[in-house]
C-alpha angles and dihedrals in degrees: 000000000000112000093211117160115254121176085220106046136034128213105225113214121250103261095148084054091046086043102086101173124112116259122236151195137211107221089224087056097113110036087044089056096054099050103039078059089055087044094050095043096048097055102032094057096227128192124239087250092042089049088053100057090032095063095048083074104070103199090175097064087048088058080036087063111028096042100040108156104038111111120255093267085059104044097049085060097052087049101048083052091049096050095042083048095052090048097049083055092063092039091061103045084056083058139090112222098268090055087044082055105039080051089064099039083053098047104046097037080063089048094042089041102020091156096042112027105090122209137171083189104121083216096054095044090055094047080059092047099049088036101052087058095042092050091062105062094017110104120234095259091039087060102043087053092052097048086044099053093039097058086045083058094049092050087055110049075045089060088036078060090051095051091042093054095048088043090240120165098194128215120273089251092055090035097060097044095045093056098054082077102033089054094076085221098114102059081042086051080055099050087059083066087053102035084050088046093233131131114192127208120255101247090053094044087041100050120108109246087055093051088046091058093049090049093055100044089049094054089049094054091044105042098043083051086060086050088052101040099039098106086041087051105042089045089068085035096248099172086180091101130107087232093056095041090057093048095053109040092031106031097231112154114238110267080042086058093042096046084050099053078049096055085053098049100053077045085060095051095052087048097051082056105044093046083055091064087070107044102137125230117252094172136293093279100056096019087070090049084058092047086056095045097048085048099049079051085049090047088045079054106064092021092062096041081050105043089052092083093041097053114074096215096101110018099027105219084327095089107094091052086046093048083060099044103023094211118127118193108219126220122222087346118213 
């Protein structure tokens, strides 16, 4: 297939091809899915126009995929999450800064105080919902993590809402950093701990090797998502997307910005694999919870690669055929 440039059209790199790892599925997959929908229908008050294009995401083959081996309980738990995460990022983009932050506020003062803080918020009451069900299997440390790593989400789609109001394209540097946290990756890292029923201890979850791991896997998540949201993004003029930012602080023309995030993703890959190859012993006991945990990041790795032409976020019905090809037309390019 020739990658020639075409304004129109851009060429997506072969990150299923690069992605050697095997693909799985959770046997509960399908019966979760369903009824995490029902769940997240029911509570969030959709429109008829707003179920249509909700259930074209999918969120319950993504945890099918990335969490393959938790029980149904689980499962059901880690769902419900991705499909309340994936809302609360369209809420927000619908938000000014004061309502990204009032969001937030909303949402953690329910997870610090989930009995007492009182809320009519539709966001807050789900967070109760899907908290009071994580808290009782989650371990202490498990849940400390989580409720760290999802305000720090919270503090950077605020600051997203900052850049986006003042019209700001941030440097590569910032960018990066800044969509670590954005990503939503790092509470959903957390919920493998959950899903596998494990809760490791700080300075394991802390070392370095294993937040090295988490870093590139996020990055690969994140970064190949900009890749294959780029044309949904640019149509509403979302600037806040590794391919734009490229453009825009480096000059590069679009395929040459696209064939570049591609470059640092497969990069990602080989680091997530060659920092595997480090990973310390701390025993047999918590040296296997590791092993569990390495393998649920290597499973977030090719599911997501996979659900993101199934899903219809970012190709509408078109992704199986893009998935072949690998061409997208784009639409008023930048």
């Amino acid at each position: 297939m020739s990658a020639s440039y075409h304004p129109d059209q851009i060429v997506l790199p072969d990150l299923i091809s690069h992605c050697n790892f095997p693909l799985r599925m959770n046997v509960c997959g399908s019966s979760v899915a369903a009824a995490s929908e029902a769940w997240m229908i029911r509570g969030a008050k959709f429109t008829e126009k707003r179920r249509k294009k909700f259930c074209g995401l999918k969120a319950g083959l993504l945890t099918t995929m990335c969490y393959p081996d938790c029980g149904k309980e689980e499962l059901r738990v880690v769902t419900d999450f991705m499909n309340y995460l994936f809302n609360l990022d369209d809420w927000s983009d619908g938000f000014d800064t004061d309502g990204t932050q009032r969001l937030g506020d909303c949402v953690m003062n329910v997870l610090y105080h989930p009995e007492t803080y009182s809320t009519k918020a539709i966001a807050g009451k789900m967070a109760r919902s899907f908290w009071l069900r994580f808290i009782r299997k989650a371990g202490p440390r498990c849940q400390r993590r989580f409720l760290e790593v999802f305000d720090m989400f919270f503090q950077a789609i605020t600051q997203q809402s900052v850049d986006r109001t003042c019209g700001m394209i941030p440097d590569l540097e910032s960018y990066i950093s800044l969509r670590r946290d954005t990503s939503g990756c790092k509470p959903v890292f957390v919920l493998m701990e959950y899903a596998a029923g494990i809760d490791l201890p700080n300075e394991v979850a802390d070392h370095p090797i294993i937040q090295d791991l988490n870093e590139a896997t996020n990055d690969l998540v994140t970064w190949s998502n900009d890749i294959f949201s780029y044309d949904v993004e640019q149509k509403r003029g979302d600037t806040h997307n590794m391919i734009a930012v490229i453009m825009q602080t480096l000059g590069y023309d679009l395929q040459s910005a696209v064939d570049f995030v591609g470059r640092l993703c497969k990069a990602s890959i080989f680091r997530f694999q060659t920092s595997r190859e480090q990973i310390p012993s701390w025993g047999p006991v918590i040296d296997a919870q590791v092993e569990t945990y390495v393998q649920g990041l290597q499973d977030w790795i090719v599911g997501s690669l996979h659900w993101s032409f199934e899903t219809e976020r970012y190709f509408g019905k078109m992704g199986r055929k893009i998935k072949e090809t690998r061409e997208v037309m784009i639409a008023n390019p930048m």
